Amino acid sequence: MDETAYLESQQTTYVIPASSRSKRRCINKTEPKPNLIAGEGQPLAPGEPPFLRLLQGRESITHAKLRYELYTDMVTRQDQTASRILEEISTKTLHEIEEVISRPLGDMLDTVLLLSNSSIATKATTMRLALKTIVNGLAKTDKSIELKSRSRKYRTQKDTINSDDDYDDDDDDDDDDDDDDDDDDDDMRTFDKRVPWDLEVAQEWCQALWDRAGEDMHSSDLRMVLLLEDIDSYNVILLNRLIRLLHSFKDRIPIKLIFNIGTNVQSFANKLRNNVMHYLTFHKFKIEQTDNIINKIVSDIIIPESFLIGEELAKFILDRFKMSVKNVDEFLKILKYAKMSFFFSNPLSVLAVVMEDNTNWQDYDHSYFEALRMQPSFRRYITMMIDKKVPSAKIEKLLSNDIATGDALMKAKKLYDVYVDGFKSVFTLITKIISPRSYKATKNHLDFYYKLTSKDEFIRIQFINEMLSLLKNIDIKEIDTMINEISTLATEDTFLGPLNSRIKANINVSDVLELESTLGGPAHSTEVLNYKIETRKLRDHFIAVLDDFLKSNISPPDRIVFYEIFRLNEVEVVKMNLAPPTRAIIQESLINHERYLGISNTGHEIVDRLNNTMNPVITDLFTIYRETNLNLNIYDYYTAFRSSLEKDQIMKDINTILDDPEKIFENYLNDDLRFKYIYQFFNNAQMSDEEKWERLTLTFFLQKCEELITCGFFKQVKKKGEFLEKAIWKDL
């Protein structure tokens, strides 16, 4: 937050110029009260939703429950839509993999290579959903058996085969529970006493099925699929031996392989020996499609919701994608966390829903309107009214009358609904019709979203200009196709109706197409030139119409009063929890330890006095650390630390605590030997108090210096053992 924004957020008073007969008056705006919006609240009864009653506990129980319902409904829709998106994207891949699995058996093992993003391959929930979809599709085949090897780092071939058999046995045990008379289960029971890693068990089981059906391995459609979810983590020697073993059973077991690769094909191939490579026939499938998945999430999850995400949150997600490997699972988690933060901490989040059924503002607690008047957009609105010399009575009414504030909220909601409808229409027009013609490669729709919602007009205008400039080489037939698509879209979206009408009234493609048809035979140069001129005119006119429509309908929502309560933009909370500023947090805890430790009121007068006299040692060391140069002499550091302590008072309090009849220190240590050693040390008559103090402070110093080194604040200079060097942190 910059200085101007901070000052605006602290404003509590407006000066309203009155009529000439009266003096200027100062109207106090509702004073912001602590915990009014996002602070502590009252928990609901046991068994109720885990949300708090906000507004200092004045929020109604119904509204608190409604916030939880809105959150759970949005998250449920998000999860269901995400699963559907992954299933749709993997459907084509599923069919192609099924074709590979059902291929006739040969001398080489058919091996499916699933290429995926490295961050998704091992951890992301979305990739596991995609794999689950593929596996479920294969399992629908009556005689397809899946042996699944999880992402483990096995050391021996026996362990690997054993793990595969464990998963298969688990499935069979479930079937046994359901139907003890199943013939296949009876066959499997005959092999229970075999060692589980013996592949001859699988061979004899397959043979039993073939004999019963009167088939052999080549005439049967039975397939045994081995899916290795994280092939990159397997030991190289083990992997080669496993493939050789499986290949040796190619004439006895109908094996097919599926390997999920998180790196690339070249890295995987380097792990295999040349002779092992000849055992396999590879079929590559790219199942990650991260950009397509993210674009579908933006179009199917973010855009359809009534609560859109804000510009700052969109930029935060976008920046994280640019700086790291794209992770769909992280994207979904950020959205979920943003929704949770918004509904958990903002009591105003229910107003957009409840006021559709109840606009009797007298039914709402006064604290709702106090919170509304604290919104930054409302502050700016009042300031603007003052600058425009709006009658003071109208301004005072907004600041003090709850009904007037509620009516302003209702008006703002209608304006925001119009904005949302227009934004969704523009976004659909860009993503479905314009951008596919402007950009050859798939573009990130989240980037489009951020640029369209940006408060910076330059970013919005530059985005439109760049996108439309790429249409200057589009041919006339493609323009005709775009016009037809816009017309079709306008039948479903009334907001695009004016654009469609303007195009039909001003863009006549048929004349240019007719002119093009006359160029089929030998044409004069003047006719060709005329065609090019007309084509350029039509193209430029078409682009100009799009340009005018887009630029007139992409204004940001911050001009609407109370827009904050209609969108998800808890970006600071998301940042603090998903990308916490580690350095700032550590420094804050070391500087203001009381906020974290709370050691000033322990219930023991002597202990409290010692805590007030002596801060935690690491806090004092860090305070000195902040005031030193880059290189620090260890002895000087120790001397400065020791001199900052109140020796007499600390030694007196420590001795008092050791002799306390309530055994405060002994109970705290819960270690008789350690307490005995410390007690004897402080009661050693042969050692002077100065020597005791020297040893005590040196012990403190060495222990906490090591902690600061471990935390990364210091590093020892090897050539000069008596010096510590500050570790360079960003902005330090």
XYZ file of C-alpha atoms in Angstrom, residues 54-703:
650
model
C -18.243 -11.037 12.810
C -18.968 -7.346 13.354
C -17.899 -7.778 16.988
C -20.388 -10.614 17.338
C -23.338 -8.556 16.082
C -23.628 -10.455 12.808
C -26.733 -12.621 12.692
C -26.290 -16.382 12.982
C -28.216 -16.782 9.720
C -25.758 -14.596 7.831
C -22.747 -16.354 9.369
C -24.122 -19.705 8.209
C -24.945 -18.239 4.811
C -21.320 -17.153 4.342
C -20.244 -20.732 4.979
C -22.866 -22.077 2.562
C -21.759 -19.670 -0.162
C -18.147 -20.759 0.324
C -18.902 -24.492 0.282
C -21.173 -24.137 -2.755
C -18.495 -22.278 -4.731
C -15.778 -24.759 -3.764
C -18.002 -27.727 -4.619
C -18.745 -26.269 -8.047
C -15.031 -25.602 -8.537
C -14.061 -29.184 -7.683
C -16.770 -30.676 -9.879
C -15.903 -28.437 -12.813
C -12.171 -29.113 -12.441
C -12.804 -32.869 -12.498
C -14.975 -32.495 -15.585
C -12.321 -30.391 -17.351
C -9.636 -32.981 -16.685
C -11.882 -35.794 -17.842
C -12.774 -33.951 -21.052
C -9.141 -33.164 -21.851
C -8.029 -36.734 -21.160
C -10.868 -38.372 -23.124
C -9.072 -38.284 -26.476
C -5.871 -39.543 -24.904
C -7.850 -42.285 -23.190
C -9.237 -43.628 -26.455
C -5.822 -43.602 -28.088
C -4.268 -45.431 -25.141
C -7.063 -48.003 -25.246
C -6.194 -48.656 -28.879
C -2.558 -49.257 -27.924
C -3.554 -51.598 -25.085
C -5.852 -53.622 -27.345
C -3.256 -54.028 -30.108
C -2.152 -57.607 -30.914
C 0.762 -58.916 -28.908
C 4.186 -59.143 -30.517
C 7.852 -59.693 -29.817
C 8.167 -56.202 -28.322
C 6.237 -54.772 -25.388
C 3.900 -51.890 -26.246
C 4.864 -49.063 -23.880
C 2.774 -45.913 -23.428
C 4.777 -42.846 -22.372
C 2.645 -40.242 -20.599
C 4.508 -36.922 -20.786
C 3.593 -34.486 -18.047
C 4.898 -31.449 -16.208
C 7.484 -32.360 -13.556
C 5.647 -30.570 -10.763
C 2.373 -32.225 -11.670
C 3.649 -35.730 -12.291
C 4.404 -36.595 -8.690
C 2.303 -34.368 -6.469
C -0.501 -32.488 -8.187
C -4.012 -33.720 -7.579
C -5.077 -32.749 -11.072
C -2.614 -35.114 -12.735
C -3.712 -37.938 -10.491
C -7.285 -37.247 -11.586
C -6.185 -37.474 -15.208
C -4.386 -40.763 -14.570
C -7.397 -42.033 -12.662
C -9.595 -41.243 -15.649
C -7.310 -43.237 -17.940
C -7.167 -46.147 -15.512
C -10.948 -46.180 -15.030
C -11.415 -46.178 -18.781
C -9.156 -49.194 -19.173
C -10.867 -50.950 -16.297
C -14.202 -50.769 -18.133
C -12.898 -53.446 -20.486
C -14.137 -56.712 -19.043
C -10.852 -58.585 -19.291
C -8.297 -55.853 -18.663
C -6.332 -56.212 -15.438
C -4.341 -53.336 -13.997
C -1.229 -53.794 -11.876
C -0.302 -50.467 -10.319
C 3.128 -49.504 -8.971
C 3.109 -46.385 -6.827
C 5.780 -43.697 -6.683
C 8.215 -45.558 -4.463
C 11.959 -45.877 -4.743
C 12.383 -49.648 -4.640
C 15.858 -51.045 -4.179
C 15.266 -54.552 -5.435
C 13.410 -56.176 -8.276
C 11.581 -58.334 -5.764
C 10.221 -55.254 -3.952
C 8.904 -53.786 -7.198
C 7.044 -56.907 -8.299
C 5.885 -57.414 -4.732
C 4.408 -53.907 -4.652
C 2.556 -54.522 -7.897
C 1.116 -57.753 -6.562
C 0.098 -56.066 -3.316
C -2.140 -53.640 -5.214
C -3.613 -56.436 -7.278
C -4.246 -58.540 -4.178
C -5.997 -55.617 -2.504
C -8.430 -55.404 -5.376
C -8.965 -59.161 -5.329
C -9.603 -59.133 -1.596
C -12.316 -56.550 -2.144
C -13.881 -58.795 -4.770
C -13.693 -61.770 -2.384
C -15.677 -59.834 0.181
C -18.335 -59.075 -2.403
C -18.603 -62.540 -3.984
C -16.856 -65.521 -2.387
C -18.108 -67.849 -5.121
C -16.476 -66.007 -8.023
C -14.484 -68.433 -10.189
C -11.622 -66.001 -10.769
C -11.198 -65.540 -7.041
C -11.080 -69.307 -6.578
C -8.293 -69.483 -9.129
C -6.346 -66.761 -7.352
C -6.669 -68.514 -3.985
C -4.750 -71.503 -5.293
C -1.684 -69.271 -5.603
C -1.885 -67.631 -2.157
C 1.001 -69.684 -0.790
C 3.373 -68.626 -3.568
C 5.920 -65.892 -3.064
C 4.132 -62.694 -4.165
C 6.854 -61.576 -6.586
C 6.689 -64.770 -8.656
C 5.377 -63.820 -12.120
C 4.547 -67.452 -12.772
C 1.519 -66.881 -10.537
C 0.175 -64.369 -13.066
C 1.088 -66.714 -15.928
C -0.847 -69.651 -14.463
C -3.792 -67.420 -13.613
C -3.972 -66.160 -17.211
C -3.655 -69.709 -18.519
C -6.551 -70.818 -16.306
C -8.757 -68.083 -17.790
C -7.752 -69.000 -21.342
C -8.417 -72.702 -20.761
C -11.863 -71.936 -19.372
C -12.708 -69.747 -22.411
C -11.109 -72.112 -24.908
C -8.628 -69.441 -26.044
C -4.910 -68.833 -26.069
C -2.825 -65.729 -25.406
C -3.003 -64.417 -28.992
C -6.715 -65.031 -29.543
C -7.815 -63.610 -26.181
C -8.396 -59.908 -25.511
C -7.036 -60.240 -21.964
C -4.374 -57.626 -21.193
C -2.310 -57.066 -18.067
C -1.386 -53.368 -17.698
C 1.511 -52.219 -15.534
C 1.266 -48.499 -14.715
C 4.336 -46.829 -13.161
C 3.153 -43.416 -11.973
C 6.589 -41.873 -11.405
C 9.139 -43.627 -13.581
C 11.748 -40.908 -12.932
C 12.189 -41.996 -9.313
C 13.016 -45.622 -10.141
C 16.552 -46.884 -9.753
C 18.238 -47.178 -13.179
C 19.556 -50.706 -12.631
C 16.247 -51.850 -11.184
C 14.303 -50.387 -14.102
C 16.431 -52.177 -16.701
C 16.176 -55.480 -14.830
C 12.423 -55.090 -14.430
C 11.923 -54.509 -18.166
C 14.122 -57.518 -19.026
C 12.132 -59.668 -16.621
C 8.793 -58.548 -18.054
C 10.035 -59.102 -21.601
C 11.059 -62.660 -20.723
C 7.374 -63.360 -19.982
C 6.097 -61.806 -23.239
C 5.098 -65.237 -24.608
C 3.322 -66.231 -21.401
C 1.699 -63.034 -20.034
C -0.125 -60.397 -22.201
C 1.741 -57.451 -20.664
C 1.327 -53.796 -21.670
C 3.248 -50.960 -19.998
C 2.324 -47.367 -19.109
C 5.100 -45.073 -17.844
C 4.326 -41.598 -16.493
C 7.357 -39.370 -17.248
C 7.830 -36.098 -15.389
C 10.983 -34.959 -17.232
C 11.349 -35.680 -20.957
C 11.745 -38.626 -23.290
C 15.478 -38.064 -23.765
C 16.188 -38.223 -20.025
C 14.086 -41.352 -19.730
C 15.797 -43.001 -22.718
C 19.223 -42.323 -21.209
C 18.285 -44.559 -18.285
C 17.729 -47.593 -20.511
C 20.416 -49.813 -21.950
C 20.492 -50.219 -25.725
C 19.491 -53.881 -25.593
C 16.578 -53.018 -23.273
C 15.377 -50.313 -25.679
C 14.869 -53.010 -28.322
C 12.392 -54.774 -26.035
C 9.944 -51.847 -26.141
C 7.713 -50.137 -28.701
C 7.044 -46.581 -27.535
C 3.809 -44.595 -27.934
C 4.035 -40.987 -26.685
C 1.067 -39.056 -25.296
C 1.202 -35.551 -23.846
C -1.387 -35.457 -21.082
C -0.307 -32.340 -19.186
C -1.815 -29.636 -21.505
C -1.358 -27.138 -18.670
C -2.220 -24.042 -20.706
C -5.418 -25.618 -22.013
C -6.435 -26.717 -18.521
C -5.792 -23.265 -17.047
C -7.717 -21.597 -19.858
C -10.646 -23.937 -19.268
C -10.513 -23.181 -15.540
C -10.632 -19.444 -16.238
C -13.516 -19.815 -18.704
C -15.533 -22.449 -16.816
C -14.774 -21.707 -13.146
C -13.787 -18.045 -12.733
C -15.925 -16.322 -15.379
C -19.315 -17.995 -14.650
C -19.245 -17.096 -10.936
C -21.068 -14.021 -9.653
C -17.994 -13.166 -7.532
C -15.135 -12.523 -9.971
C -11.522 -12.390 -8.812
C -9.872 -8.990 -8.532
C -7.031 -7.537 -10.562
C -4.449 -7.896 -7.758
C -5.268 -11.568 -7.165
C -5.126 -12.313 -10.891
C -1.721 -10.633 -11.126
C -0.430 -12.553 -8.093
C -1.383 -15.895 -9.650
C 0.012 -14.826 -13.014
C 3.350 -13.763 -11.515
C 3.690 -17.070 -9.666
C 3.159 -18.916 -12.946
C 5.796 -16.848 -14.700
C 8.399 -17.436 -11.986
C 7.890 -21.190 -11.591
C 6.676 -24.316 -13.335
C 2.979 -24.023 -14.073
C 0.991 -26.066 -11.613
C -2.731 -26.509 -12.132
C -3.201 -27.880 -8.646
C -1.654 -24.763 -7.105
C -3.907 -22.584 -9.263
C -6.989 -24.356 -7.922
C -5.724 -24.145 -4.335
C -5.151 -20.389 -4.634
C -8.694 -19.914 -5.924
C -10.077 -22.043 -3.109
C -8.062 -20.198 -0.467
C -9.104 -16.805 -1.860
C -12.764 -17.821 -1.625
C -12.305 -19.098 1.915
C -10.553 -15.888 3.020
C -13.220 -13.698 1.435
C -16.232 -15.410 2.982
C -14.576 -16.179 6.325
C -13.445 -12.643 7.110
C -15.937 -10.381 5.323
C -19.476 -10.103 6.757
C -20.459 -7.904 3.808
C -19.995 -10.826 1.404
C -23.584 -11.984 2.016
C -25.199 -8.653 1.178
C -25.055 -9.249 -2.569
C -27.206 -12.354 -2.009
C -29.569 -11.442 0.825
C -30.569 -8.017 -0.485
C -32.069 -9.648 -3.581
C -34.837 -10.958 -1.297
C -34.872 -8.280 1.396
C -34.269 -4.579 0.787
C -35.883 -3.477 4.037
C -32.713 -1.954 5.477
C -34.253 -1.643 8.928
C -33.923 -5.425 9.263
C -30.129 -5.155 9.059
C -27.924 -4.346 12.026
C -26.427 -0.856 12.045
C -22.917 -2.362 12.056
C -23.364 -3.475 8.415
C -23.746 0.125 7.310
C -20.834 1.217 9.482
C -18.699 -1.344 7.672
C -20.007 -0.224 4.273
C -18.982 3.366 4.992
C -15.442 2.167 5.687
C -14.974 0.824 2.152
C -12.305 2.727 0.149
C -14.643 3.211 -2.813
C -17.229 4.860 -0.565
C -14.590 7.201 0.871
C -13.565 8.256 -2.632
C -17.212 8.704 -3.593
C -17.859 11.054 -0.666
C -14.690 13.013 -1.428
C -15.769 13.331 -5.064
C -19.216 14.602 -4.005
C -17.561 17.240 -1.820
C -15.300 18.327 -4.680
C -18.326 18.614 -6.981
C -20.098 20.755 -4.366
C -23.021 18.356 -3.970
C -25.527 19.705 -1.405
C -24.257 18.944 2.077
C -27.608 17.522 3.177
C -27.290 14.720 0.631
C -23.747 13.932 1.763
C -24.735 13.964 5.438
C -27.594 11.598 4.670
C -25.235 9.063 3.101
C -22.896 9.315 6.092
C -25.517 8.986 8.814
C -28.680 7.444 7.369
C -28.598 3.646 7.033
C -31.480 3.573 4.555
C -29.693 6.030 2.249
C -26.518 3.943 2.443
C -28.527 0.791 1.694
C -30.160 2.414 -1.329
C -26.705 3.423 -2.584
C -25.623 -0.202 -2.183
C -28.591 -1.436 -4.200
C -27.822 1.040 -6.979
C -24.167 -0.011 -6.936
C -25.165 -3.688 -7.187
C -27.184 -2.994 -10.338
C -24.282 -1.083 -11.899
C -21.874 -3.870 -10.974
C -24.159 -6.501 -12.514
C -24.127 -4.526 -15.766
C -20.333 -4.329 -15.592
C -20.014 -8.081 -14.972
C -22.316 -8.952 -17.880
C -20.335 -6.685 -20.187
C -16.990 -7.997 -18.984
C -18.028 -11.614 -19.480
C -19.245 -10.839 -23.006
C -16.020 -9.042 -23.935
C -13.925 -11.840 -22.438
C -15.854 -14.475 -24.397
C -15.530 -12.454 -27.612
C -11.767 -12.184 -27.153
C -11.049 -15.766 -26.102
C -13.363 -17.549 -28.542
C -13.231 -15.394 -31.678
C -10.461 -12.778 -31.737
C -7.415 -14.265 -29.959
C -7.433 -17.600 -31.862
C -6.935 -15.544 -35.065
C -4.449 -13.108 -33.525
C -2.085 -15.558 -31.859
C -0.700 -18.703 -33.437
C 0.175 -20.323 -30.104
C -2.219 -20.837 -27.198
C -2.251 -17.805 -24.928
C -2.913 -17.754 -21.205
C -6.469 -16.546 -20.622
C -5.539 -15.494 -17.104
C -3.200 -12.950 -18.687
C -6.137 -11.655 -20.736
C -8.226 -11.491 -17.567
C -5.636 -9.448 -15.690
C -5.130 -6.974 -18.527
C -8.868 -6.465 -19.024
C -9.451 -5.774 -15.313
C -6.333 -3.657 -14.770
C -6.830 -0.207 -13.276
C -4.033 1.031 -15.509
C -5.695 2.270 -18.695
C -2.402 1.994 -20.583
C -2.269 -1.781 -19.951
C -5.838 -2.257 -21.172
C -5.430 -0.145 -24.301
C -2.053 -1.649 -25.170
C -3.499 -5.161 -24.907
C -6.359 -4.335 -27.282
C -4.055 -2.580 -29.763
C -1.557 -5.445 -29.776
C -4.212 -8.106 -30.265
C -6.065 -6.284 -33.046
C -2.855 -5.324 -34.854
C -2.207 -9.030 -35.423
C -5.442 -9.234 -37.433
C -4.102 -6.996 -40.199
C -2.957 -9.962 -42.269
C -6.157 -11.946 -41.926
C -7.841 -12.909 -45.207
C -11.346 -11.941 -46.225
C -12.787 -15.449 -45.789
C -11.607 -15.559 -42.188
C -13.273 -12.198 -41.563
C -16.502 -13.632 -42.949
C -16.156 -16.589 -40.566
C -15.568 -14.252 -37.608
C -18.638 -12.192 -38.510
C -20.785 -15.341 -38.628
C -19.413 -16.471 -35.254
C -20.135 -13.060 -33.716
C -23.666 -13.224 -35.097
C -24.164 -16.676 -33.568
C -22.750 -15.535 -30.241
C -24.984 -12.438 -30.257
C -28.104 -14.626 -30.391
C -27.103 -16.028 -26.993
C -25.571 -12.850 -25.544
C -27.647 -9.680 -25.833
C -24.675 -7.525 -24.802
C -23.040 -8.311 -28.157
C -26.190 -7.312 -30.040
C -25.067 -3.715 -30.773
C -21.725 -4.971 -32.080
C -23.447 -7.465 -34.358
C -25.858 -4.812 -35.652
C -23.048 -2.373 -36.359
C -21.052 -5.007 -38.233
C -24.037 -5.960 -40.383
C -24.765 -2.312 -41.150
C -21.214 -1.303 -42.054
C -19.297 -4.429 -43.093
C -20.316 -5.995 -46.413
C -18.136 -9.023 -47.026
C -20.250 -10.452 -49.838
C -19.256 -7.674 -52.270
C -15.552 -8.303 -51.712
C -16.033 -12.072 -51.980
C -17.894 -11.563 -55.250
C -15.058 -9.384 -56.493
C -12.619 -12.134 -55.548
C -14.553 -14.682 -57.583
C -13.976 -12.644 -60.733
C -10.218 -13.066 -60.362
C -10.299 -16.756 -61.235
C -9.264 -16.252 -64.868
C -6.734 -13.922 -66.459
C -7.252 -10.655 -64.640
C -6.051 -7.208 -65.395
C -3.690 -5.632 -62.915
C -6.236 -2.891 -62.187
C -8.814 -5.479 -61.047
C -6.295 -7.165 -58.761
C -5.278 -3.806 -57.345
C -8.915 -2.856 -56.824
C -9.546 -6.135 -54.996
C -6.576 -5.553 -52.680
C -7.728 -2.011 -51.926
C -11.279 -3.117 -51.115
C -9.996 -5.975 -48.968
C -7.742 -3.646 -47.006
C -10.565 -1.141 -46.504
C -12.951 -3.806 -45.255
C -10.328 -5.328 -42.950
C -9.403 -1.949 -41.481
C -13.052 -1.038 -41.019
C -13.781 -4.364 -39.321
C -10.817 -3.946 -36.961
C -11.905 -0.359 -36.213
C -15.392 -1.554 -35.235
C -13.918 -4.181 -32.908
C -11.489 -1.632 -31.480
C -14.232 0.863 -30.682
C -16.470 -1.776 -29.088
C -13.736 -3.295 -26.924
C -12.256 -0.028 -25.676
C -15.656 1.352 -24.752
C -16.535 -1.720 -22.679
C -13.407 -2.543 -20.647
C -13.464 0.102 -17.919
C -12.361 -1.211 -14.484
C -14.965 -1.757 -11.736
C -13.279 0.532 -9.202
C -15.432 3.418 -10.391
C -18.460 1.685 -8.873
C -19.192 2.343 -5.194
C -18.902 -0.724 -2.926
C -17.409 -2.824 -5.727
C -15.046 -4.401 -3.140
C -17.777 -6.548 -1.606
C -18.725 -8.101 -4.953
C -15.365 -9.608 -5.933
C -12.642 -11.865 -4.530
C -9.508 -9.870 -3.939
C -8.053 -11.029 -0.601
C -4.616 -10.976 -2.184
C -2.682 -9.937 0.934
C -4.080 -12.845 2.940
C -3.300 -15.245 0.101
C 0.242 -13.896 -0.215
C 0.914 -14.167 3.508
C -0.179 -17.803 3.616
C 0.907 -19.163 0.232
C 3.990 -17.008 -0.353
C 4.912 -15.627 3.068
C 7.711 -13.019 3.270
C 10.038 -15.183 5.350
C 12.632 -12.509 6.032
C 10.080 -9.947 7.182
C 8.328 -12.464 9.435
C 11.562 -13.609 11.091
C 12.713 -10.042 11.646
C 9.343 -9.009 13.029
C 9.356 -11.903 15.497
C 12.899 -11.086 16.640
C 12.190 -7.383 17.052
C 8.740 -7.677 18.678
C 9.046 -10.940 20.563
C 6.273 -10.051 22.992
C 3.663 -10.378 20.235
C 4.661 -14.004 19.762
C 5.831 -15.219 23.187
C 3.597 -13.369 25.635
C 6.044 -13.823 28.538
C 5.255 -10.673 30.511
C 2.449 -12.232 32.532
C 3.366 -15.740 33.662
C 1.674 -15.579 37.051
C 4.993 -15.583 38.969
C 6.185 -12.183 40.128
C 9.889 -13.077 40.071
C 9.730 -14.635 36.595
C 7.813 -11.656 35.238
C 10.395 -9.309 36.718
C 13.236 -11.280 35.108
C 11.438 -11.294 31.751
C 11.002 -7.528 31.948
C 14.654 -7.062 32.892
C 16.062 -9.413 30.267
C 14.713 -9.931 26.754
C 15.180 -13.269 24.979
C 18.903 -13.515 24.241
C 18.434 -13.959 20.493
C 16.377 -10.744 20.419
C 19.186 -8.725 22.006
C 21.754 -10.274 19.672
C 19.593 -9.472 16.646
C 19.157 -5.866 17.804
C 22.950 -5.444 17.920
C 23.250 -7.295 14.594
C 21.026 -4.745 12.842
C 23.258 -1.869 13.953
C 26.606 -3.371 12.887
C 28.649 -3.281 9.699
C 29.022 -6.119 7.214
C 31.937 -7.732 9.101
C 31.633 -8.139 12.853
C 34.366 -9.059 15.310
C 33.092 -11.899 17.500
C 34.664 -10.554 20.688
C 33.286 -7.056 20.092
C 29.894 -8.610 19.425
C 30.064 -10.527 22.709
C 31.239 -7.487 24.649
C 28.384 -5.345 23.301
C 25.876 -8.063 24.156
C 27.177 -8.536 27.720
C 27.232 -4.810 28.435
C 23.599 -4.471 27.328
C 22.439 -6.740 30.176
C 21.674 -5.681 33.759
C 24.032 -8.009 35.583
C 23.089 -7.408 39.243
C 19.331 -7.597 38.757
C 19.504 -10.672 36.506
C 21.807 -12.619 38.852
C 19.617 -11.720 41.823
C 16.417 -12.854 40.088
C 18.002 -16.111 38.888
C 19.158 -17.019 42.404
C 15.713 -16.184 43.777
C 14.040 -18.411 41.185
C 16.412 -21.301 41.962
C 15.566 -21.087 45.685
C 11.826 -20.541 45.156
C 9.786 -22.960 47.326
C 7.346 -23.582 44.448
C 10.235 -25.056 42.445
C 9.410 -22.922 39.408
C 12.617 -23.592 37.524
C 12.840 -27.263 38.494
C 9.319 -27.923 37.241
C 10.042 -25.986 34.050
C 13.161 -28.050 33.239
C 11.601 -31.365 34.255
C 15.150 -32.724 34.367
C 16.616 -33.441 37.814
C 20.221 -33.852 36.652
C 20.184 -30.657 34.636
C 18.581 -28.689 37.452
C 21.107 -30.087 39.929
C 24.003 -28.997 37.717
C 22.630 -25.471 37.277
C 21.847 -25.168 40.993
C 25.353 -26.239 41.987
C 26.849 -23.819 39.469
C 25.094 -20.774 40.917
C 25.730 -21.856 44.519
C 29.423 -22.606 44.028
C 31.143 -20.560 46.763
C 34.570 -21.060 45.195
C 33.507 -19.154 42.040
C 33.087 -15.392 42.066
C 29.912 -13.746 40.797
C 31.921 -12.148 37.998
C 33.135 -15.537 36.769
C 29.620 -16.959 36.973
C 28.321 -14.008 34.978
C 31.104 -14.426 32.419
C 30.312 -18.095 31.877
C 26.561 -17.523 31.801
C 26.688 -14.736 29.214
C 29.243 -16.608 27.103
C 26.975 -19.660 27.054
C 24.003 -17.526 26.033
C 26.058 -15.808 23.361
C 27.478 -18.956 21.749
C 24.122 -20.745 21.696
